[in-house]
XYZ file of C-alpha atoms in Angstrom:
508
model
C 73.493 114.591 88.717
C 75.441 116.369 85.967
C 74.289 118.634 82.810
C 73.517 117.727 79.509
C 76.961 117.905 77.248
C 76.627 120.928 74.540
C 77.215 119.848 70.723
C 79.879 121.425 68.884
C 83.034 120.374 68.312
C 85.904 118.304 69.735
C 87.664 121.009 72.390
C 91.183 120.485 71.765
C 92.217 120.965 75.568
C 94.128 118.262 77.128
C 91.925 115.474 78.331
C 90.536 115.600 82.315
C 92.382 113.498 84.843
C 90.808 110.131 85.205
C 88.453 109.662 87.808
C 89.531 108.204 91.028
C 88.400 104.993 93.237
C 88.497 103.924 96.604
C 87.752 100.363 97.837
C 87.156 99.550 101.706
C 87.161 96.739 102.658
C 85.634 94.314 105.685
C 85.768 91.247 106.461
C 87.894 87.855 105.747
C 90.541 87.046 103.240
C 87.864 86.478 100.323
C 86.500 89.762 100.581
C 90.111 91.032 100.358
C 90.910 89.461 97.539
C 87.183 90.091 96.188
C 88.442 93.865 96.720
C 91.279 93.209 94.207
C 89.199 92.554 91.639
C 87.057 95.419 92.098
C 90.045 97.398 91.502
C 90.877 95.543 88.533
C 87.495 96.321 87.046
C 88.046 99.679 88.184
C 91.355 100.111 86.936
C 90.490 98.341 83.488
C 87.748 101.053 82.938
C 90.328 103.838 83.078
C 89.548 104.540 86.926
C 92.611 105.741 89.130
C 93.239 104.320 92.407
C 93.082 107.655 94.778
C 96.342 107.961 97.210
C 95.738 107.475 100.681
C 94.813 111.303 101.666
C 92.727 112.079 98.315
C 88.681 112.033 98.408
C 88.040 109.841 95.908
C 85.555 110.080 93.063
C 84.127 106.604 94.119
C 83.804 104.999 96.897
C 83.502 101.395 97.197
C 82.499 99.450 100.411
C 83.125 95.307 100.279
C 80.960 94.400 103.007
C 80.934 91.767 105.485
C 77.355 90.001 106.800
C 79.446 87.650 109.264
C 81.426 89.899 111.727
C 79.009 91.573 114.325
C 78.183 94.804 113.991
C 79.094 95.037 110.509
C 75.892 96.740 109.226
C 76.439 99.760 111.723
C 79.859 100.192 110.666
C 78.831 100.201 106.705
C 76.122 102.833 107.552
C 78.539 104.903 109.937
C 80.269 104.895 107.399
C 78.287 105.488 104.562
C 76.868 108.856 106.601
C 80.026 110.294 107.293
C 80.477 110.321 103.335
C 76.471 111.946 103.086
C 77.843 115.590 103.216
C 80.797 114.906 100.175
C 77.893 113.619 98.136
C 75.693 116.386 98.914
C 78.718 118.976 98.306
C 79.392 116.964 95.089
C 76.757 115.117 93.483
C 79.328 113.519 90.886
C 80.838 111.304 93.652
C 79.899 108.378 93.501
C 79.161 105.826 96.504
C 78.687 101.758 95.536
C 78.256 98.865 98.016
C 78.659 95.467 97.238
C 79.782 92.555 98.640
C 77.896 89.717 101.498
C 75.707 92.714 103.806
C 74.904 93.995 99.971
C 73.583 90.287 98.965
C 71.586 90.178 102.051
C 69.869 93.117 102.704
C 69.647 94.378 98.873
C 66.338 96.134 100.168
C 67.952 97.901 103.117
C 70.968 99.795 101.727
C 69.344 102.274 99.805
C 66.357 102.542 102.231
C 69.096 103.614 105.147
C 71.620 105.157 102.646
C 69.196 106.676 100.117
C 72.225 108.676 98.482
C 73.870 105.259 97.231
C 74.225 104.762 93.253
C 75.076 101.096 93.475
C 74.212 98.151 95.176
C 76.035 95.036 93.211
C 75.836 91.540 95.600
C 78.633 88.637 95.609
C 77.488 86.699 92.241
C 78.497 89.803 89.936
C 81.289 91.770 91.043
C 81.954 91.993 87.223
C 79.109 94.286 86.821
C 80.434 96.658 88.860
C 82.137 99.596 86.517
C 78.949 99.371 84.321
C 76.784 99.778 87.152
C 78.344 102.997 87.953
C 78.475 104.511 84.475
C 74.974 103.515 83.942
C 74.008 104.936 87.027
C 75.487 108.219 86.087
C 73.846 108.279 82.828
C 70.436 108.192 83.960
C 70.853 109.703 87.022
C 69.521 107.226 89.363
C 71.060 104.543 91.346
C 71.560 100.908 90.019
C 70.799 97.673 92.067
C 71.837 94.493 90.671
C 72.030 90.963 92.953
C 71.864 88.145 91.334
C 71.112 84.296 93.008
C 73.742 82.690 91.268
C 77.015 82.874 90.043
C 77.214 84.235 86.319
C 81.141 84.001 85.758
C 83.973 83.015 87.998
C 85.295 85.902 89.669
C 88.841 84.960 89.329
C 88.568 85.251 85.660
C 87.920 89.339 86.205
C 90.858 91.530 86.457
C 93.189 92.334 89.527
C 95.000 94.669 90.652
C 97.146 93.060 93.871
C 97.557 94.445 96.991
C 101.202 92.704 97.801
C 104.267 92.271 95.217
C 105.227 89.106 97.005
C 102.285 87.671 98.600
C 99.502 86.664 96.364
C 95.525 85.164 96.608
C 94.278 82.928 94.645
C 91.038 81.554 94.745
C 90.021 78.312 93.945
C 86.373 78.154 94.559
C 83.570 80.194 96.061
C 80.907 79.069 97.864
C 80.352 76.647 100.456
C 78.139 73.038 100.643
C 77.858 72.788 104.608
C 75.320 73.780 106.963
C 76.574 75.398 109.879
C 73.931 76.672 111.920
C 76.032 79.803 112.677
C 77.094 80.872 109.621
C 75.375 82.520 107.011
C 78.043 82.269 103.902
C 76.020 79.758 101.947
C 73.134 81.422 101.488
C 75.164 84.619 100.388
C 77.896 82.853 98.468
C 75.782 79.597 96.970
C 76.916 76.254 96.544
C 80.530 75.300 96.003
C 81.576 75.299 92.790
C 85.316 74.642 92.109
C 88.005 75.962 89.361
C 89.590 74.024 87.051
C 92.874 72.922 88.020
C 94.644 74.179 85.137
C 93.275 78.116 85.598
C 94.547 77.566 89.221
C 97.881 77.046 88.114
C 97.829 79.227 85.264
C 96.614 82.148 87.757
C 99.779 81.466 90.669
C 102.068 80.696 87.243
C 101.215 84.783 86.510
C 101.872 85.663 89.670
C 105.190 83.935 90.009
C 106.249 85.459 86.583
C 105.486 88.825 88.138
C 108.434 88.000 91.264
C 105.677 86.864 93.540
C 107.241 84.284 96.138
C 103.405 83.312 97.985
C 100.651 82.221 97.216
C 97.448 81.335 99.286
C 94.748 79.094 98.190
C 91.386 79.969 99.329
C 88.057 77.889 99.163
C 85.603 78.733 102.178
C 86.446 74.733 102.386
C 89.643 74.385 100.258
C 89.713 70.462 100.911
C 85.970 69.725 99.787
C 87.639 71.005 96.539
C 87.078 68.821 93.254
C 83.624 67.615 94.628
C 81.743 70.579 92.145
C 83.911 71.738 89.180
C 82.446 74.553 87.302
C 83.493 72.807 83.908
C 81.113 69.991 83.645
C 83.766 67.689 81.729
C 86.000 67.784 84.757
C 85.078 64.542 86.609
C 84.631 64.504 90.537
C 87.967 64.277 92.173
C 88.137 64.119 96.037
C 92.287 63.917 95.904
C 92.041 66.887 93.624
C 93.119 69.699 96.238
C 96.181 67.121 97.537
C 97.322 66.921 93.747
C 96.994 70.728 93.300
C 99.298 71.382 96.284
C 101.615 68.844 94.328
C 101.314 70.699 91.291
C 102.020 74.121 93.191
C 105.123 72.131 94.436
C 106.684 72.332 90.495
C 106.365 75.698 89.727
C 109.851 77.306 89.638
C 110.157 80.470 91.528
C 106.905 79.648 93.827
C 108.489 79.560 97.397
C 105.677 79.332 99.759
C 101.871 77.748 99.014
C 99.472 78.529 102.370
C 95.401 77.521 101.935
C 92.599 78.232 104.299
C 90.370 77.032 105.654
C 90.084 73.320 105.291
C 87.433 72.051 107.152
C 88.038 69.389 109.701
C 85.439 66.843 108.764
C 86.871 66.066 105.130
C 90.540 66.323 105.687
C 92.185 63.425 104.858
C 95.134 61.842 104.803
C 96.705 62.594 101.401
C 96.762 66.334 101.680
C 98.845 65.714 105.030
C 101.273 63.480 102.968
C 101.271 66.604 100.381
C 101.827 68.822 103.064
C 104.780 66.949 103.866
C 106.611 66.136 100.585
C 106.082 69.599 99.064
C 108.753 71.346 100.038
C 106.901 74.570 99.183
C 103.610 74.360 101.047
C 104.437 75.950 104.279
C 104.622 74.194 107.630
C 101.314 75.630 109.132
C 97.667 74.592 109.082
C 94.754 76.529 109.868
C 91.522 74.041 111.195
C 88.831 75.937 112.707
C 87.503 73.977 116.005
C 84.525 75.847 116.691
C 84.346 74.035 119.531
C 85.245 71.302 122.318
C 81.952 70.362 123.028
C 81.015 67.275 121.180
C 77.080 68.468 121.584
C 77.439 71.589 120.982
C 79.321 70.753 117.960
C 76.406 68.333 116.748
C 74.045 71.922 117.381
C 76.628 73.799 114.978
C 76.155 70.956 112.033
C 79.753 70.641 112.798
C 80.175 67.135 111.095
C 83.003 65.713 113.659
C 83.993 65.002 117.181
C 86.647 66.834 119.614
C 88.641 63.372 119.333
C 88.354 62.836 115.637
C 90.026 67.084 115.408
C 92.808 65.452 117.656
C 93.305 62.808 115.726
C 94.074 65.091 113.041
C 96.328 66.716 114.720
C 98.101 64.005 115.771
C 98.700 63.591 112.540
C 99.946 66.385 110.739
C 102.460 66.842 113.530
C 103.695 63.585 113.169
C 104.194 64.078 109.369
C 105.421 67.762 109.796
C 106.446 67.688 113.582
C 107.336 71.719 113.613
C 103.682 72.797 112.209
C 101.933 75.904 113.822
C 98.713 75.177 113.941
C 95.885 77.648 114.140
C 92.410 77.423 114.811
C 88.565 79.281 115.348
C 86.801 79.274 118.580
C 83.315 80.516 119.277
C 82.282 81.171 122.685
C 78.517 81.387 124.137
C 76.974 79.360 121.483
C 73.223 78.912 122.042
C 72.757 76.201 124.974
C 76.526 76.190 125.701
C 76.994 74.929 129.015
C 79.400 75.413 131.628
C 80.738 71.722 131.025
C 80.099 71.979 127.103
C 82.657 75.654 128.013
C 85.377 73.203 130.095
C 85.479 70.902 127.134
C 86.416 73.616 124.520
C 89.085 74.617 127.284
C 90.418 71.180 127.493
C 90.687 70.521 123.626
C 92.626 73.619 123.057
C 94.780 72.801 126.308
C 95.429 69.421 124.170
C 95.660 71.262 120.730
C 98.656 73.121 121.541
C 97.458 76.081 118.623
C 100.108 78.621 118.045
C 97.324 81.238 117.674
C 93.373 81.471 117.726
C 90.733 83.839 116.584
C 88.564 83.533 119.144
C 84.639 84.975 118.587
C 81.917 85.752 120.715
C 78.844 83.879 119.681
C 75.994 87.055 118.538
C 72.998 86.237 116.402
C 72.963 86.415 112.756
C 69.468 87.141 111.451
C 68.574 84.143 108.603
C 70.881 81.856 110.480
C 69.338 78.774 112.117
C 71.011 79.051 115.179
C 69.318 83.058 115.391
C 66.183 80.822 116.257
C 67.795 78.543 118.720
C 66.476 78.583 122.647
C 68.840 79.036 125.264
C 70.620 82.081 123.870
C 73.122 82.599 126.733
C 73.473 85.912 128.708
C 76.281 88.566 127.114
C 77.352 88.531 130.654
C 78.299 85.062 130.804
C 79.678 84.975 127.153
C 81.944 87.473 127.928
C 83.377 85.663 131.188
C 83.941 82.528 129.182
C 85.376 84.404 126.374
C 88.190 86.176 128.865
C 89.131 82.516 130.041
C 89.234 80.877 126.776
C 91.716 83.685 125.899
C 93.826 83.888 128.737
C 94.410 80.166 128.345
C 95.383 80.556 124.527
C 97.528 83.622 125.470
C 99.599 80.933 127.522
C 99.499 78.630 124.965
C 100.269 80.600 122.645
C 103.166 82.601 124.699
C 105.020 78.717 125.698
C 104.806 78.020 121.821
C 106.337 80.996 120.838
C 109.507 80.517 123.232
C 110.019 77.425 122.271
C 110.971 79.047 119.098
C 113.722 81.070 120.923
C 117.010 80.079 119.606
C 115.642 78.231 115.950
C 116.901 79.927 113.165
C 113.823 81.228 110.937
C 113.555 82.498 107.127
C 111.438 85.403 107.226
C 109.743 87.157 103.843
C 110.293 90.778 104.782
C 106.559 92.025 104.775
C 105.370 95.884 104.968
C 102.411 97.069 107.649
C 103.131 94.124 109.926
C 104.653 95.607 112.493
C 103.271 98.771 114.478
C 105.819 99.890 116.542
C 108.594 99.060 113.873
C 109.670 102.377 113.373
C 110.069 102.816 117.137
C 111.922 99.699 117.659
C 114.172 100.590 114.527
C 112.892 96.623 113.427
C 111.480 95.550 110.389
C 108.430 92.488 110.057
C 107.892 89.410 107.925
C 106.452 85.814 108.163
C 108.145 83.077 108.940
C 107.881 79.750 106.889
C 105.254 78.924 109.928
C 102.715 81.983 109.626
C 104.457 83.534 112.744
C 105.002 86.989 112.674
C 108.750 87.978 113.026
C 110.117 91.545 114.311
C 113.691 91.711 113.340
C 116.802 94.260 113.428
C 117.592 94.693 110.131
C 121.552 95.441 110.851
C 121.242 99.106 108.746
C 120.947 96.810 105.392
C 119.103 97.745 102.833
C 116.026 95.342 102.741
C 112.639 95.678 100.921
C 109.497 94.510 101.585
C 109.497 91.227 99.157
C 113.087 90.555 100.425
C 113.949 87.577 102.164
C 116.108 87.409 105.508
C 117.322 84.407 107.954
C 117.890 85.260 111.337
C 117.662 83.692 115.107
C 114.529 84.400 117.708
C 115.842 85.551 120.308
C 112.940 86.645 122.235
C 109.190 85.583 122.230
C 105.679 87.194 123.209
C 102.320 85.509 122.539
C 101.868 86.900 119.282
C 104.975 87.504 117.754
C 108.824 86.831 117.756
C 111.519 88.855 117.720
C 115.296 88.599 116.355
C 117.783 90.929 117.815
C 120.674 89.613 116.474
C 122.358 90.013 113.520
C 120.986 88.335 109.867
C 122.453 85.231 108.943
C 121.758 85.557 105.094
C 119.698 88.495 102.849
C 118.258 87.622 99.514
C 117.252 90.679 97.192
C 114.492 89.304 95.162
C 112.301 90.363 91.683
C 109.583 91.049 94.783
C 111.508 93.337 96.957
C 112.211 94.716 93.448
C 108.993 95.188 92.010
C 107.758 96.833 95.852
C 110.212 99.436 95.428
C 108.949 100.331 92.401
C 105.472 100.532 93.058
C 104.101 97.870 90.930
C 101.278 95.464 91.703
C 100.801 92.337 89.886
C 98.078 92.192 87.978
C 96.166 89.000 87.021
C 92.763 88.104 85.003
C 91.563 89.012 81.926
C 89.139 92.065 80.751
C 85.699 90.759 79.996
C 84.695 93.018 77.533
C 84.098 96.138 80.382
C 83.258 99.539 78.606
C 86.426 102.038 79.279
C 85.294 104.688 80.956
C 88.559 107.204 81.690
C 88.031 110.188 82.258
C 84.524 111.415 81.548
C 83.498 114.711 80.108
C 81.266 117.384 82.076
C 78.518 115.044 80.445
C 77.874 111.352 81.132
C 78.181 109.412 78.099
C 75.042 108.343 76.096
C 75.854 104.709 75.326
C 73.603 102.876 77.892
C 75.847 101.045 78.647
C 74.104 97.329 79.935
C 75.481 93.694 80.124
């Protein structure tokens, strides 16, 4: 890929620019945060993140194995960036990330022009993968079966000054027959509580205001600590959002997903005492269908969901609720269909992602009989949502009127510079388009105003703000500073290289 370096001595010219890095990302909010560790690494190494209109020297693509279609888009993708590499054969192209840990074999088969393929268990090994790829000249692929480290122990650099991830395990013990985490992720296995708290106590010291905790099943936490002197605690994720509930300067604590079949009582009671941990609650349904949901290895009932429900709006009787609906699931029936429509008719969600079921190869359900016509899937599916657009349009104006604290929040709102409005989140998760009043307000900042209006999928406040707090967040946005958590792990620096790739060989 590059010449050999000439001997001689040292040239006293000023050093080359670092070399630059872009991540893309696909897929849910652990991939996202996933992608700001790669940048850590990156950044740790000596790599530059490129601006937003600058080919970078490295391309990185996070992939996603759940959402359909997502291989075509990674090797659309990838082929659009065929004729860079061939122009520059120093670019370098790296994919990592779930579609990396399954089809390992695949990527470089399709994308033969790829230096890196790194899978979900070693994220860490990323920046050495790339140098030692451009030392001998030929690309690297490293997946490994199990987790070596805990990825939240690798440096980040954050996308948000305010708002802030923070996981607290990876991995995933159930055995949905639609989903195909586990076997790309592994078996839970849970932080300690004490580096959970240490990681949001970093944030908060850098002027973040939000957290969110994120488990692929943040309530199973404590079952599988990664420290085997840490004894099996199943009120360990209720006590953590206590915990979260005395850090000074930590204003809102969100988690996803809990899964309905293990959430119990004492993380509603948490919910409700800690006056940080926001008023919302995202509990993927699936489905209405008590059979189908039996099918899915969805371990509860429609009325047992309910129940839960019930529950967490008696304890916090203003929560938005969210949920996850898939649609067409092998042997789905039209009355197994009516009964979804009738639980989320009881449900009363705010909002719902709502998928159409498509087969995921290594997935049982890929294997099930009675796969159901796209035809039909797709008439159910426009049903389903018109209902939750009604839903979700009477919940919203029955907001009209409430006064709401937003956190100002940047790429939220499209048409904002149209409408002369700025975004944030309310306390809720709602989205919130308001008229700023010609103030000066930041992204980080934090407004309260009145809805005065209402449309399925957001609110919007007109009037004029009741109160506007400048914060160390709205602060540190203006700026341009990211926080920045995690510690190095020993990662080679690699700045900016010479003409010549370095002759270390480099290896973990």
């Amino acid at each position: 890929m590059t010449q050999a370096q000439p001997t001689g001595p040292v040239s006293s010219a000023a050093p080359a620019e670092p070399r630059t890095y872009q991540v893309r990302t696909y897929g849910c909010q652990m991939n996202v945060h996933d992608s700001e560790r790669l940048s850590g690494l990156l950044e740790a190494a000596g790599y530059r993140r490129a601006a937003d209109d600058e080919d970078a020297d490295i391309v990185v693509f996070n992939t996603c194995a759940v959402r359909e279609n997502a291989d075509n888009k990674l090797y659309g993708n990838l082929s659009h960036l065929a004729p860079r590499k061939q122009a520059n054969p120093n670019m370098q192209i790296a994919v990592g990330g779930c579609l990396a840990q399954k089809d390992r074999d695949t990527v470089l088969r399709r994308a033969p022009y790829v230096d890196v393929v790194f899978g979900t268990h070693n994220i860490g090994s990323l920046p050495v993968l790339l140098e030692r790829a451009r030392h001998n000249r030929e690309a690297q692929v490293e997946i490994l079966e199990a987790l070596q480290e805990f990825p939240s122990a690798l440096p980040a650099a954050r996308e948000s000054a305010y708002a802030g991830w923070v996981s607290i395990s990876v991995g995933c013990n159930n055995t949905c027959t639609f989903c195909i985490v586990p076997s790309l992720r592994g078996k839970e296995v849970d932080r300690r509580p004490g580096d959970v708290l240490a990681e949001v106590q970093s944030l908060v010291d850098q002027g973040v205001l939000e957290v969110t905790l994120l488990g692929q099943n943040v309530n199973a936490y404590g079952v599988s600590f990664a420290d085997p002197d840490q004894p099996r605690n199943r009120g360990a994720f209720a006590e953590l959002l206590r915990a979260c509930g005395t850090i000074d300067g930590l204003e809102r604590v969100r988690f996803t997903s809990p899964h309905p079949a293990e959430f119990t009582d004492d993380v509603i009671a948490a919910m409700a005492e800690t006056p940080n941990v926001c008023p919302t609650l995202h509990m993927p349904l699936q489905s209405g269908s008590d059979r189908i949901l039996r099918a899915m290895r969805r371990s509860y009932r429609a009325e047992k969901f309910l129940g839960i429900l019930e529950r967490v709006r008696a304890a916090i009787p203003h929560a938005a609720i969210t949920t996850d609906l898939i649609v067409g699931f092998p042997g789905e029936t039209e009355e197994d269909f009516q009964a979804t429509l009738d639980v989320v008719e009881a449900a009363r969600f705010a909002s719902a992602f709502t998928f159409q079921y498509s087969k995921r190869p290594g997935t049982p359900a890929a294997e099930l009989p009675d796969q159901i016509a796209k035809d039909v899937v797709t008439e159910r599916y426009q049903r389903l949502l018109a209902l939750q657009e009604r839903i979700s349009l009477e919940e919203n104006q029955a907001q009209v009127g409430r006064t709401v604290e937003v956190l100002v929040a940047t790429g939220e709102g499209r048409k904002d510079a149209a409408t002369a409005r700025m975004s944030g989140r309310a306390r809720d998760g709602r989205l919130v388009h308001f008229n700023p009043g010609g103030a000066d307000i930041r992204p980080g900042d934090v407004v309260t105003t009145t809805v005065t209006a209402a449309a399925p999928h957001h609110l919007i406040a007109d009037g004029p703000l009741h109160t506007h707090r400048r914060t160390r967040a709205g602060d540190a946005h203006a700026a341009g500073l990211r926080p920045r958590t995690g510690v190095g792990l020993g990662m080679p620096r690699i700045g900016a290289p010479p003409p010549a790739p370095t002759t270390t060989g480099c290896s973990r």
